[in-house]
Short mmCIF file of C-alpha atoms and ligand atoms in Angstrom, two decimals:
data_model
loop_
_atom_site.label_atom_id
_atom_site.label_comp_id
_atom_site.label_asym_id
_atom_site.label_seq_id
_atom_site.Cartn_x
_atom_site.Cartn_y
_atom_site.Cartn_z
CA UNK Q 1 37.28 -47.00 82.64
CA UNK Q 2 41.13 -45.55 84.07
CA UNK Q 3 42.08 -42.66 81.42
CA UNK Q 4 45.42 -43.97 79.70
CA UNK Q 5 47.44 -41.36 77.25
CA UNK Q 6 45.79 -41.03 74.29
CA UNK Q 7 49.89 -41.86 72.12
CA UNK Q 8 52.16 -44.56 71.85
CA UNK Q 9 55.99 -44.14 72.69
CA UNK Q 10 57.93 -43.92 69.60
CA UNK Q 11 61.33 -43.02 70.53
CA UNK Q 12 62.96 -43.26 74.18
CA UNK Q 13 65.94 -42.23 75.62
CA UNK Q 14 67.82 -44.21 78.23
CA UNK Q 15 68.07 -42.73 81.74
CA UNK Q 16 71.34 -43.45 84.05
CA UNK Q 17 71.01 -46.28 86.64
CA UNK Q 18 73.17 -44.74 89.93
CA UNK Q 19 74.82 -46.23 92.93
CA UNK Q 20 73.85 -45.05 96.17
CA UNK Q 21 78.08 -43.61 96.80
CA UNK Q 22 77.99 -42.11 93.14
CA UNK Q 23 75.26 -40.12 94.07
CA UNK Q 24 76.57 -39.32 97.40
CA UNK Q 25 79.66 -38.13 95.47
CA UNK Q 26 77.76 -36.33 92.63
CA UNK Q 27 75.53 -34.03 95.13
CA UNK Q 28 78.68 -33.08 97.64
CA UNK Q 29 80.56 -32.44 94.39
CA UNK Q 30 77.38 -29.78 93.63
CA UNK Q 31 77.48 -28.28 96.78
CA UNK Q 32 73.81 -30.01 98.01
CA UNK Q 33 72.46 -27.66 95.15
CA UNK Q 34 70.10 -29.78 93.03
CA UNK Q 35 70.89 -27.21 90.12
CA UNK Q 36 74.19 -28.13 90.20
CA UNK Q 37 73.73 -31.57 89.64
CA UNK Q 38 74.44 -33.09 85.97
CA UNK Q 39 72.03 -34.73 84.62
CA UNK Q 40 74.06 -37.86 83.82
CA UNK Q 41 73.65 -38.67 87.36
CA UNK Q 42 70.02 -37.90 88.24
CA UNK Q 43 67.91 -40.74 87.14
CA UNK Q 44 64.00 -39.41 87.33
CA UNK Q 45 64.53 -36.05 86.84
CA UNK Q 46 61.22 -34.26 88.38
CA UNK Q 47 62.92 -30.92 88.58
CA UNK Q 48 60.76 -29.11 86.25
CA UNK Q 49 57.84 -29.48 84.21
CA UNK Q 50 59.27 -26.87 82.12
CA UNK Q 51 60.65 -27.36 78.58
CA UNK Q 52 60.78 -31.71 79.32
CA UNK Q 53 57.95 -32.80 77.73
CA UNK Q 54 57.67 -35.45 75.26
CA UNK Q 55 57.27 -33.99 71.69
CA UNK Q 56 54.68 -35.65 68.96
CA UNK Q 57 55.81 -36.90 65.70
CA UNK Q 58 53.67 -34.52 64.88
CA UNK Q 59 55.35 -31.62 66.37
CA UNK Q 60 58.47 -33.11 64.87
CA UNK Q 61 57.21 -33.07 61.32
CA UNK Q 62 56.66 -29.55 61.74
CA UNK Q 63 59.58 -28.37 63.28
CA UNK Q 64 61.17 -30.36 59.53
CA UNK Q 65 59.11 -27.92 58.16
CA UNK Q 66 60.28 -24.93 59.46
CA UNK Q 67 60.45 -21.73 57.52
CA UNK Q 68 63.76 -19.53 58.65
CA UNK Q 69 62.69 -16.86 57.09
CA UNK Q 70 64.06 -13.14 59.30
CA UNK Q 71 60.24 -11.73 58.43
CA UNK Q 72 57.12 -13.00 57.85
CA UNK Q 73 57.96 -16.29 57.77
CA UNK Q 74 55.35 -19.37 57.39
CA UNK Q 75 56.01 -20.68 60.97
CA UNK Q 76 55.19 -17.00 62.42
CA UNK Q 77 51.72 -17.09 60.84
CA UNK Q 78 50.73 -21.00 62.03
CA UNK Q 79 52.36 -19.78 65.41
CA UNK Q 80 50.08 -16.78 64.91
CA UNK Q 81 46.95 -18.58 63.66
CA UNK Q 82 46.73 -20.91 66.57
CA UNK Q 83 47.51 -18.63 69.69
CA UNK Q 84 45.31 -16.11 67.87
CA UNK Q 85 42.33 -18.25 67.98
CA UNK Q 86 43.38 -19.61 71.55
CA UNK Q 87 43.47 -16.07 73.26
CA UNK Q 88 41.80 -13.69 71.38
CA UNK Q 89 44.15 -11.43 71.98
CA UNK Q 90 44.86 -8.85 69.07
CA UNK Q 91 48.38 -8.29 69.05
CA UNK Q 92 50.63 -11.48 69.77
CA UNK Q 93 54.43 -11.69 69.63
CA UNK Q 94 56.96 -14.66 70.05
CA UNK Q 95 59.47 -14.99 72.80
CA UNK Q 96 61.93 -17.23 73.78
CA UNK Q 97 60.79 -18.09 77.69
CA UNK Q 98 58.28 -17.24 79.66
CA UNK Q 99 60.39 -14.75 81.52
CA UNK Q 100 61.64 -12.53 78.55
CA UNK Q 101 57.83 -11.85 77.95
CA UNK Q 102 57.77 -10.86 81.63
CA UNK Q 103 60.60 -8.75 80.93
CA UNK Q 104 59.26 -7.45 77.97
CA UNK Q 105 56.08 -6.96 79.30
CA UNK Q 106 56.44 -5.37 82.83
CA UNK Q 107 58.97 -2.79 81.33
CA UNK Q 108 56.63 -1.30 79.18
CA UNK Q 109 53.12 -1.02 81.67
CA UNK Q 110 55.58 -0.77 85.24
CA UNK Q 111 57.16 2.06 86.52
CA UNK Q 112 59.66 2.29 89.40
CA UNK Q 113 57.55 2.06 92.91
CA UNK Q 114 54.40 0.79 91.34
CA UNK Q 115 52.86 -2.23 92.66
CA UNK Q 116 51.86 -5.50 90.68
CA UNK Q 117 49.03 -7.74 92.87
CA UNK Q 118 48.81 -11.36 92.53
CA UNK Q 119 47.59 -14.34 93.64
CA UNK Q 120 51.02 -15.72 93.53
CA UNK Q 121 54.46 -14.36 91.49
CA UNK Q 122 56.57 -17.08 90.08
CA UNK Q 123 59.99 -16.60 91.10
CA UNK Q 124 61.01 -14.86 87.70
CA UNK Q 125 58.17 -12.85 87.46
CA UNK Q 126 58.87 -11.74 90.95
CA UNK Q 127 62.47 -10.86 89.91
CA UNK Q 128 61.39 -9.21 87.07
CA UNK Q 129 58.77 -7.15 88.79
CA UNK Q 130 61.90 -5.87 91.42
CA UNK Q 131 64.23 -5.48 88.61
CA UNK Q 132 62.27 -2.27 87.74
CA UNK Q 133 62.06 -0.75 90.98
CA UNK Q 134 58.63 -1.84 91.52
CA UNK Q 135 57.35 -4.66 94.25
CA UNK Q 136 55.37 -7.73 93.31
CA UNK Q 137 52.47 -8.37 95.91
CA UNK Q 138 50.94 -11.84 96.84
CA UNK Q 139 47.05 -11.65 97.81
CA UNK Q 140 46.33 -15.53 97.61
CA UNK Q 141 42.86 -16.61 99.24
CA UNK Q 142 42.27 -17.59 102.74
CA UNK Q 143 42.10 -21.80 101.94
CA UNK Q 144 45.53 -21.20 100.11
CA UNK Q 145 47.36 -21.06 103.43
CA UNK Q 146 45.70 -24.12 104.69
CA UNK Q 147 47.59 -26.96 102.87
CA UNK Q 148 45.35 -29.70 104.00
CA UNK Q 149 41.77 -28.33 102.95
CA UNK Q 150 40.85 -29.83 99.81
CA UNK Q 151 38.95 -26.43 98.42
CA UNK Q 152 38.50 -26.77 94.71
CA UNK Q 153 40.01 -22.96 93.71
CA UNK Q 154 42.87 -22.35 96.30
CA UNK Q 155 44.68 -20.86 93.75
CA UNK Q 156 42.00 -17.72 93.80
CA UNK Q 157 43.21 -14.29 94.55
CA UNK Q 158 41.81 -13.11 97.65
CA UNK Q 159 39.39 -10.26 96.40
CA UNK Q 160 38.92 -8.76 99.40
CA UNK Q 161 42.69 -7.96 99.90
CA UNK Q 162 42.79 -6.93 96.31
CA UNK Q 163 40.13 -4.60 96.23
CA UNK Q 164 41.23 -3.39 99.69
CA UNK Q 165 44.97 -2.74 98.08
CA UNK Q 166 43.36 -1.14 94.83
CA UNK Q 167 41.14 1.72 96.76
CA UNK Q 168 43.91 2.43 99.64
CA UNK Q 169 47.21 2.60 97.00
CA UNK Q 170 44.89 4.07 93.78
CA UNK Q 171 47.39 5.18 91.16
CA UNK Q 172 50.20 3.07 92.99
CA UNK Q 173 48.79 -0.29 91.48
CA UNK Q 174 50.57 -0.65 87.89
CA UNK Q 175 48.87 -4.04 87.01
CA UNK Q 176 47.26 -7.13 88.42
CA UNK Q 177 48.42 -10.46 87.37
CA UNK Q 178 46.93 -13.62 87.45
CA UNK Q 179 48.77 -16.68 87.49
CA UNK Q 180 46.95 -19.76 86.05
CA UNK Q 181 47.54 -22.52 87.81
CA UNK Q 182 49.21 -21.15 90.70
CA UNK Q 183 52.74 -22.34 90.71
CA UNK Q 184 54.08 -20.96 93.68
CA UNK Q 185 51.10 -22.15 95.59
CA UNK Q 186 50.49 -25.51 95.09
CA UNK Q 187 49.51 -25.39 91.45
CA UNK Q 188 45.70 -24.98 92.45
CA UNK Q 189 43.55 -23.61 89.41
CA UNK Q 190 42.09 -20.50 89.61
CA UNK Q 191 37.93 -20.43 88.80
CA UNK Q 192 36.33 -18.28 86.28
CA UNK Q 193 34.38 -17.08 88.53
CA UNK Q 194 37.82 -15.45 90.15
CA UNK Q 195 38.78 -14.57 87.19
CA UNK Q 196 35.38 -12.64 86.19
CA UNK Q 197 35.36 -10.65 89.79
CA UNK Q 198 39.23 -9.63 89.06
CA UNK Q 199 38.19 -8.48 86.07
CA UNK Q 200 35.24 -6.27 87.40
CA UNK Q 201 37.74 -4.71 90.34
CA UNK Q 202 40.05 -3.82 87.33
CA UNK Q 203 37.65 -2.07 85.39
CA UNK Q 204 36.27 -0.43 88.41
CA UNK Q 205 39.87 1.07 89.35
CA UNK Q 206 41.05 1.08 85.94
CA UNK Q 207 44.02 -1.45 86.29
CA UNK Q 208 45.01 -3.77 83.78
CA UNK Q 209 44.67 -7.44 84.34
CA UNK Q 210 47.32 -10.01 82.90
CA UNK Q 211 47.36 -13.30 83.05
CA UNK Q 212 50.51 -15.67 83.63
CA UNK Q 213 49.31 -18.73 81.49
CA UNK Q 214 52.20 -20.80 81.70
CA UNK Q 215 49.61 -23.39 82.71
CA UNK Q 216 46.42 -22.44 80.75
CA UNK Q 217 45.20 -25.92 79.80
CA UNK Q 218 45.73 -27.23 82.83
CA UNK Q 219 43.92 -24.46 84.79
CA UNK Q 220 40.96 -25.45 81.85
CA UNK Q 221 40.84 -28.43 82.46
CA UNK Q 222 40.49 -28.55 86.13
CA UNK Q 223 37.90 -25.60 85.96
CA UNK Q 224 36.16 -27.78 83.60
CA UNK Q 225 36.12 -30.74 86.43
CA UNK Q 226 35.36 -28.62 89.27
CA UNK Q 227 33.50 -25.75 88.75
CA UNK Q 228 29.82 -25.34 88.43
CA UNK Q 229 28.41 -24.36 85.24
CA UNK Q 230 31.93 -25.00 82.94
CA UNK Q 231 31.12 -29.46 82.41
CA UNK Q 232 30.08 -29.36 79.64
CA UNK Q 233 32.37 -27.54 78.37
CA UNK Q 234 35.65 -27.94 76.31
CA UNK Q 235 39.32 -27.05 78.05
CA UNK Q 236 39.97 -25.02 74.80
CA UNK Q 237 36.62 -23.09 75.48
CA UNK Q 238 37.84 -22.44 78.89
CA UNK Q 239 40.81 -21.41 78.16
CA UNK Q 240 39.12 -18.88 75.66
CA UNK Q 241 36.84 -17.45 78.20
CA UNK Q 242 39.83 -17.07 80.43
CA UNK Q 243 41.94 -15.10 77.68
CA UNK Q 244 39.24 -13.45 77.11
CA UNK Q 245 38.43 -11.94 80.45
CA UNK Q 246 41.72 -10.75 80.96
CA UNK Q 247 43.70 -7.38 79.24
CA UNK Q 248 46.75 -9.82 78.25
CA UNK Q 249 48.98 -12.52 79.21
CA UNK Q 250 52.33 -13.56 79.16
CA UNK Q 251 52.93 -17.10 78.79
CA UNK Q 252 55.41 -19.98 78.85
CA UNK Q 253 54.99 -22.18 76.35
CA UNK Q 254 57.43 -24.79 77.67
CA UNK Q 255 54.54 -26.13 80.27
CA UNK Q 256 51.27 -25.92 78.40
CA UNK Q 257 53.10 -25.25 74.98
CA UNK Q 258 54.74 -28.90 75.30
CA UNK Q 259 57.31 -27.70 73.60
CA UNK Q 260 61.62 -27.52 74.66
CA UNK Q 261 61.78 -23.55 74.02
CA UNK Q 262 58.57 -20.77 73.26
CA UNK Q 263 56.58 -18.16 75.06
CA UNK Q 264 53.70 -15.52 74.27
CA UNK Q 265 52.71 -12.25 74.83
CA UNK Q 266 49.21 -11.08 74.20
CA UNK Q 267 47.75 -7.86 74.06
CA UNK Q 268 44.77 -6.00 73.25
CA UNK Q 269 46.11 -2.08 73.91
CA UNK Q 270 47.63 -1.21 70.90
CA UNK Q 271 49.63 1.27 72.70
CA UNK Q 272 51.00 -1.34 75.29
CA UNK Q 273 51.67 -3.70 72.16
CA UNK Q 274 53.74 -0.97 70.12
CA UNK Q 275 55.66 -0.14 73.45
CA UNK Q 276 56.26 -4.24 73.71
CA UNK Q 277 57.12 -4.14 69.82
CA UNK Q 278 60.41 -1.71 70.70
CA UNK Q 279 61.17 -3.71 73.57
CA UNK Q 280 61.26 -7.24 71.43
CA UNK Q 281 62.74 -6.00 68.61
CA UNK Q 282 65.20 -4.30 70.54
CA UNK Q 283 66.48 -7.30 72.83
CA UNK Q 284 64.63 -9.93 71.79
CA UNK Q 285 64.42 -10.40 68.08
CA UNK Q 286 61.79 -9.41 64.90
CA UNK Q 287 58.28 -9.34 65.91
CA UNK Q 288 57.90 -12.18 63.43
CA UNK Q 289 60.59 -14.40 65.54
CA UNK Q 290 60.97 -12.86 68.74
CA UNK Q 291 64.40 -14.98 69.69
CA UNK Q 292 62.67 -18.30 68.64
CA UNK Q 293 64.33 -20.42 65.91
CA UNK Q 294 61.59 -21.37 63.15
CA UNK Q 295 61.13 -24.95 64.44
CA UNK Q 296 60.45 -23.70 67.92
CA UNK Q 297 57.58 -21.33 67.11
CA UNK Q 298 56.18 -24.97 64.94
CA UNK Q 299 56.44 -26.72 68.00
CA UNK Q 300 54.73 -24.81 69.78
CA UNK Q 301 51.98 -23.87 67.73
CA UNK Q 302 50.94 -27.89 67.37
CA UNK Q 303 51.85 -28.16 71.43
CA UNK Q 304 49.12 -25.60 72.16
CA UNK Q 305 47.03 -27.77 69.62
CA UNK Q 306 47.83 -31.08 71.47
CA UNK Q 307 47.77 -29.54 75.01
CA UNK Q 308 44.07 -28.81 74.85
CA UNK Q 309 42.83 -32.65 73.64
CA UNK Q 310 40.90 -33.75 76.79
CA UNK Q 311 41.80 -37.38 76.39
CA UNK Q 312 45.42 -35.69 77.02
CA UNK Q 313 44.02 -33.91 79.62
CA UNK Q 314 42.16 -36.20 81.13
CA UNK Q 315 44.58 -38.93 81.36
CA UNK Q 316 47.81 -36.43 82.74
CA UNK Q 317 45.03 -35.58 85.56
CA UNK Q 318 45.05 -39.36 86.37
CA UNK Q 319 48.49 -39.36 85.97
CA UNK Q 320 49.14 -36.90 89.11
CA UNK Q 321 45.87 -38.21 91.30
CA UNK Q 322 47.43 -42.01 90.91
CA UNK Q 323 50.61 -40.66 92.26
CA UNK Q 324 49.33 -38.18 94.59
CA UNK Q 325 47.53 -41.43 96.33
CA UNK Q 326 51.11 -43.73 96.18
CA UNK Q 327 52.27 -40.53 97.94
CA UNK Q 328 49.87 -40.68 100.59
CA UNK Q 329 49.99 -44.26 101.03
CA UNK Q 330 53.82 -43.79 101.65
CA UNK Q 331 52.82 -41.86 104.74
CA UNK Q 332 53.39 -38.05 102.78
CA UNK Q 333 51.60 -35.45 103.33
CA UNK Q 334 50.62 -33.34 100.17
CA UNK Q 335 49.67 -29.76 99.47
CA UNK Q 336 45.59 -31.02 98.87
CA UNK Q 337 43.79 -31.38 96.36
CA UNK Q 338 46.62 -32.64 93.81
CA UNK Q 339 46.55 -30.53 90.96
CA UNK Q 340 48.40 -31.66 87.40
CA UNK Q 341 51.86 -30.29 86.92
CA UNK Q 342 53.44 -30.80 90.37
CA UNK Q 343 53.43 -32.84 93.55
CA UNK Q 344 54.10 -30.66 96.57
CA UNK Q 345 54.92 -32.50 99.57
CA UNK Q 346 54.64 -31.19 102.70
CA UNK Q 347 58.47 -31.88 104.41
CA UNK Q 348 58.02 -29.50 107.42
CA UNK Q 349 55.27 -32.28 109.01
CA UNK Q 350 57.02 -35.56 107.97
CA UNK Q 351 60.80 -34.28 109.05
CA UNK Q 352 59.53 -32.75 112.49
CA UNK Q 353 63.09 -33.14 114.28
CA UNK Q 354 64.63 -30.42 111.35
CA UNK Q 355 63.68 -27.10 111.89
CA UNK Q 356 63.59 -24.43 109.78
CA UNK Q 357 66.95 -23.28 109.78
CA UNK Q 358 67.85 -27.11 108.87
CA UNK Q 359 65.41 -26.48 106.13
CA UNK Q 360 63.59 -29.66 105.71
CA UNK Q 361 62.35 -29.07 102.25
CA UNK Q 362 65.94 -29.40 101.14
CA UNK Q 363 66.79 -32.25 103.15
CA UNK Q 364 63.91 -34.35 101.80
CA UNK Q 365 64.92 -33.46 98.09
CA UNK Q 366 68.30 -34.39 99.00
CA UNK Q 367 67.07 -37.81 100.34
CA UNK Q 368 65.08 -38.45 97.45
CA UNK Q 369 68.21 -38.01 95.38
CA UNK Q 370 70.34 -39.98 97.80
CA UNK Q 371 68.49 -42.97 97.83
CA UNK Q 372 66.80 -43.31 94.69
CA UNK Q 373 68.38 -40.56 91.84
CA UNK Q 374 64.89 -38.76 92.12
CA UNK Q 375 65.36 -34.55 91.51
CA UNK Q 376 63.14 -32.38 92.57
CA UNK Q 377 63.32 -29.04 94.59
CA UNK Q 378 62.71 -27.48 97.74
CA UNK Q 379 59.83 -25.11 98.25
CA UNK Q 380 60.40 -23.83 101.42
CA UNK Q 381 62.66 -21.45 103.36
CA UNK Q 382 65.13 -21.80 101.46
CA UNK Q 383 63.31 -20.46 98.56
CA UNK Q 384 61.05 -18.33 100.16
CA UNK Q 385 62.92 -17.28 103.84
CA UNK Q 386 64.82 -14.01 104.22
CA UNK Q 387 68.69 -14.00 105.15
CA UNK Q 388 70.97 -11.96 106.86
CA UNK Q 389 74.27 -11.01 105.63
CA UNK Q 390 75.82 -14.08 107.03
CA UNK Q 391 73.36 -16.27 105.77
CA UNK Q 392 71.45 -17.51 108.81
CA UNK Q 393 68.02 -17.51 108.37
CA UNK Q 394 65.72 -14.82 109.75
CA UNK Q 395 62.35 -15.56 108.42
CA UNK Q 396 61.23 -18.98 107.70
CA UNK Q 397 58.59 -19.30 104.70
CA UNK Q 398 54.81 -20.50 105.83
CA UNK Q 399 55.68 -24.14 104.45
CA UNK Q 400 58.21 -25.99 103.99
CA UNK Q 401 57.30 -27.76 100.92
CA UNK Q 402 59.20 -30.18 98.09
CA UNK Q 403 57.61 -29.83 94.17
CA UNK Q 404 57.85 -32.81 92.29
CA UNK Q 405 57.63 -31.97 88.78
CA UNK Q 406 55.46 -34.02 86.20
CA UNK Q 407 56.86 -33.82 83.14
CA UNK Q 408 54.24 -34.38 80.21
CA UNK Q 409 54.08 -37.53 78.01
CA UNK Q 410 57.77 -38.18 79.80
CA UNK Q 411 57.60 -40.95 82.53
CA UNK Q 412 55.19 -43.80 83.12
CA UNK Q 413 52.81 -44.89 85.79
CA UNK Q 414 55.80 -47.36 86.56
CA UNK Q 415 57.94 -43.90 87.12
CA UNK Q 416 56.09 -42.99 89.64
CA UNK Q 417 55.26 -46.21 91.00
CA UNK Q 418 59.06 -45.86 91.61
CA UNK Q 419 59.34 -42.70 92.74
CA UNK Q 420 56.56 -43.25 95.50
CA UNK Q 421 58.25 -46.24 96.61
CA UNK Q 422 61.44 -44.38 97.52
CA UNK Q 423 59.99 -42.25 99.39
CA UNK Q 424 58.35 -44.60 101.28
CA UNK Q 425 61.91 -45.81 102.69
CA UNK Q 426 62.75 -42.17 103.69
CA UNK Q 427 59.46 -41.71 104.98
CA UNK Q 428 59.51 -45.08 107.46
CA UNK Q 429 63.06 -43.27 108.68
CA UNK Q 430 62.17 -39.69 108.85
CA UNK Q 431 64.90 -39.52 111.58
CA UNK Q 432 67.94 -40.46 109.82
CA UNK Q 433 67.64 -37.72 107.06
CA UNK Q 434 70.22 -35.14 107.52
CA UNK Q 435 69.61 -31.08 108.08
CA UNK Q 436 71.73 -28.57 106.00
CA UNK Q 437 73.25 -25.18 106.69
CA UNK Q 438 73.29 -22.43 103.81
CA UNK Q 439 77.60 -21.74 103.24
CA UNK Q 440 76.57 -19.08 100.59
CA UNK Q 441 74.16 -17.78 98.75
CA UNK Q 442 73.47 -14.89 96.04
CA UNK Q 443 71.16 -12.19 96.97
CA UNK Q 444 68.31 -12.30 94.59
CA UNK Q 445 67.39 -16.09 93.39
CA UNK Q 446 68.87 -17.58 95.50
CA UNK Q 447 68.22 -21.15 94.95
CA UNK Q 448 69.32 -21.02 91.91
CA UNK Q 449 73.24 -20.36 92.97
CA UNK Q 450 73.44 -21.59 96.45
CA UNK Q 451 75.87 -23.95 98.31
CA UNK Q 452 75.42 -25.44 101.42
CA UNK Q 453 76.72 -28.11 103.88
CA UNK Q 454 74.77 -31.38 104.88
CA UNK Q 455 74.61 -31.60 108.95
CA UNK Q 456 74.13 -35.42 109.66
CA UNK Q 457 71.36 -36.01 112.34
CA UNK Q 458 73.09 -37.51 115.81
CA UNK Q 459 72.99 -40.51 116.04
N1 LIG Z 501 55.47 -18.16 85.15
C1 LIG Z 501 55.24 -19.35 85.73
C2 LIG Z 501 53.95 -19.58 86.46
C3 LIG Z 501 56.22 -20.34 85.67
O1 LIG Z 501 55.99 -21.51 86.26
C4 LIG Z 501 57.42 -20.09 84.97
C5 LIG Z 501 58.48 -21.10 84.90
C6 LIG Z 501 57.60 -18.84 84.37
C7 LIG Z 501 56.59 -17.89 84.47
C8 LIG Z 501 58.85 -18.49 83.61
O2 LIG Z 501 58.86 -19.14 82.38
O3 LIG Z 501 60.82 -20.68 82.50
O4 LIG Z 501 59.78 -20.04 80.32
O5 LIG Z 501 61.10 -18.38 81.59
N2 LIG Z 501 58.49 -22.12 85.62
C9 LIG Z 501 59.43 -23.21 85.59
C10 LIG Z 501 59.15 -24.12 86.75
C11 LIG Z 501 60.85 -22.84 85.43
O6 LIG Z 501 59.97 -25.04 86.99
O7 LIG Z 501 58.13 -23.97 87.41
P1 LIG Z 501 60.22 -19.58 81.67
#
């Protein structure tokens, strides 16, 4: 029987309905930067899976029941009761994103010109890691770099490379991070038995190991469906395991947390946590708090609940391999196999007659707006190229990918039904989409605060 969502939809919110010119208008009028767009004019919005999930009546009736208190207060210790049973981990504190517990985290184990090793840095992570003087280094495995290969783990670290970079820098490494499911590469799951090996190189060289669980139940759940030896298990005993093999974690809660604001840090070093105590207290808020309002750290203690039901699970999985397959059908190329949070569509082979330095990536998420209000965002040189001072490109990235975002409990099957069906129109035209050319652009993330200039193909 075809998983369905194990909820009804109890309250909606209407979504804008575009014209092809307003949209034309709205995008010039932000430059050709998708973050510039309002979202009054963007009608699927498949920017992010981060922070736009659906909340549960159930999350709501908690939030009601919020306890404001500065210290100690009753939504701290449910927050604390369920992420302490999730990871395992000793000492836990609240943040308010994902990358304020990087911030918090990597300024208390980093020092200037250490190295952190990872399969993959999310962007933030990355900036955070080079914010302290340190550089972030990406070992992913060999299948990661072929997009088409439909290898069950290619969001491994290559261990080889990462034992090779532990013995030849020694002292250099500060800390090896894991990122579960790989974001920046597809959002491929990582396998235990990955995780286990890490583990073993980082007590061998005396490294810690943190994990960036932004995606934890995900990464659970597909371990659970692909990996030998982990069926019969449960996603939240996965996800255990996987805490449990590592010295940490920061996490985001606004993916796997399904909630609109939360993160996590976890810690077993005592030492590490009081250094990350400081840190919060100082910048962030009370240990007890940590910069979330009451009703945030209730949400997310029932999203981490929720997250982990496999019917859930199960039936967001179908979710992305129904779509993945109108994708294909359209005549797009994917990043293979699809994973659960994202889409990434592979824009360097369907727009062959942009190159690089028209940055095809872009020029497909522009097209998707154009003709059908979709937002999503490039994954590609523009994200991931180097620049020189005149902003030309120099380096182009390996791919030039699009993500499109799947925001949980959010859209319907009919969503993507129409989502897949406008990019069906681009995709019989490839030719007629237009290139772009970078007019300027901040130093470090970029994409964030660029502007550029569409180039209309000849005609
Ligand atoms: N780590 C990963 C793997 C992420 O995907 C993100 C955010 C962060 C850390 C930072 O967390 O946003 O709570 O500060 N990813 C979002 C995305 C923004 O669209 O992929 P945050």
């Amino acid at each position: 029987m075809k998983p369905f969502p194990p909820y009804r939809i109890q309250v909606v919110k209407e979504i804008p309905i575009t014209t092809r010119q307003q949209r034309e208008d709205a995008l010039a009028r932000a430059s050709y930067n998708m973050f510039d767009l309002p979202s009054n004019m963007v009608t699927i919005d498949l920017l992010t899976d981060s922070g736009t999930g659906a909340v549960s009546a159930a999350q709501e009736a908690a939030a009601a029941q919020a306890d404001r208190s500065y210290a100690g207060s009753d939504s701290y210790y449910r927050f604390r009761a369920v992420l302490d049973e999730v990871t395992s981990y000793p000492h836990v504190f609240p943040v308010h994103q994902g990358r304020a517990a990087e911030r918090v985290l990597f300024s208390s184990v980093l020092k200037a010109g250490q190295l952190s090793l990872s399969n993959t840095h999310f962007d933030t992570t990355r900036a955070n890691v080079e914010l302290l003087g340190a550089e972030a280094r990406d070992l992913p495995c060999a299948e990661f770099w072929n997009l088409d290969s439909t290898e069950p783990f290619k969001g491994n670290v290559d261990l080889a490379a990462l034992e090779d970079t532990l013995r030849s820098e020694g002292e250099r490494v500060g800390q090896v991070l894991i990122t579960i499911t790989n974001n920046g590469g597809g959002g491929q799951p990582v396998s235990m038995a990955n995780l286990r090996a890490v583990r073993a190189l980082c007590d061998r060289y005396g490294v810690p190991f943190f994990l960036d669980a932004a995606r934890f139940a995900e990464n659970a759940w597909m371990v659970v469906q692909r990996e030998a030896g982990y069926g019969h298990l449960t996603p939240r005993e996965v996800a255990r395991q996987a805490f449990a093999l590592a010295d940490g974690c920061v996490a985001s809660l606004k993916k796997d947390g399904i909630a609109p604001m939360g993160a996590v840090i976890g810690l077993r070093d005592p030492e590490v946590a009081k250094r990350c105590e400081v840190n919060l207290i100082a910048t962030e808020g009370f240990r007890t708090y940590g910069g979330l309002a009451a009703h945030d750290l209730e949400r997310v203690a029932r999203g981490v609940e929720e997250v982990l039901d496999p019917n859930y699970l199960r039936s967001r999985e179908a979710d992305a391999a129904y779509f993945a397959e109108l994708v294909n059908r359209a005549g797009v190329d994917i990043v293979r196999p699809a994973g659960m949070h994202a889409l990434y569509l592979n824009a360097g082979r369907l727009l062959q007659h942009i190159p690089p330095h028209g940055f095809p990536g872009h020029a497909l998420a522009s097209e998707l707006y154009l003709a059908g209000g979709v937002r999503c965002v490039e994954l590609g040189s523009l994200y991931l190229g180097t620049f020189d001072e005149d902003h030309n490109l120099v380096t182009p990235a390996p791919f030039e990918l699009v993500r499109v975002a799947i925001p949980r409990r959010t859209y319907t099957q009919a969503h993507l039904e129409y989502v897949a069906d406008v990019l069906a129109d681009v995709a019989k035209n490839p030719t007629r989409v237009a290139s772009y050319r970078v007019v300027d652009a901040p130093p470090v993330l970029r994409h964030f605060n660029l502007t550029l200039e569409r180039i209309p193909p000849r005609p």
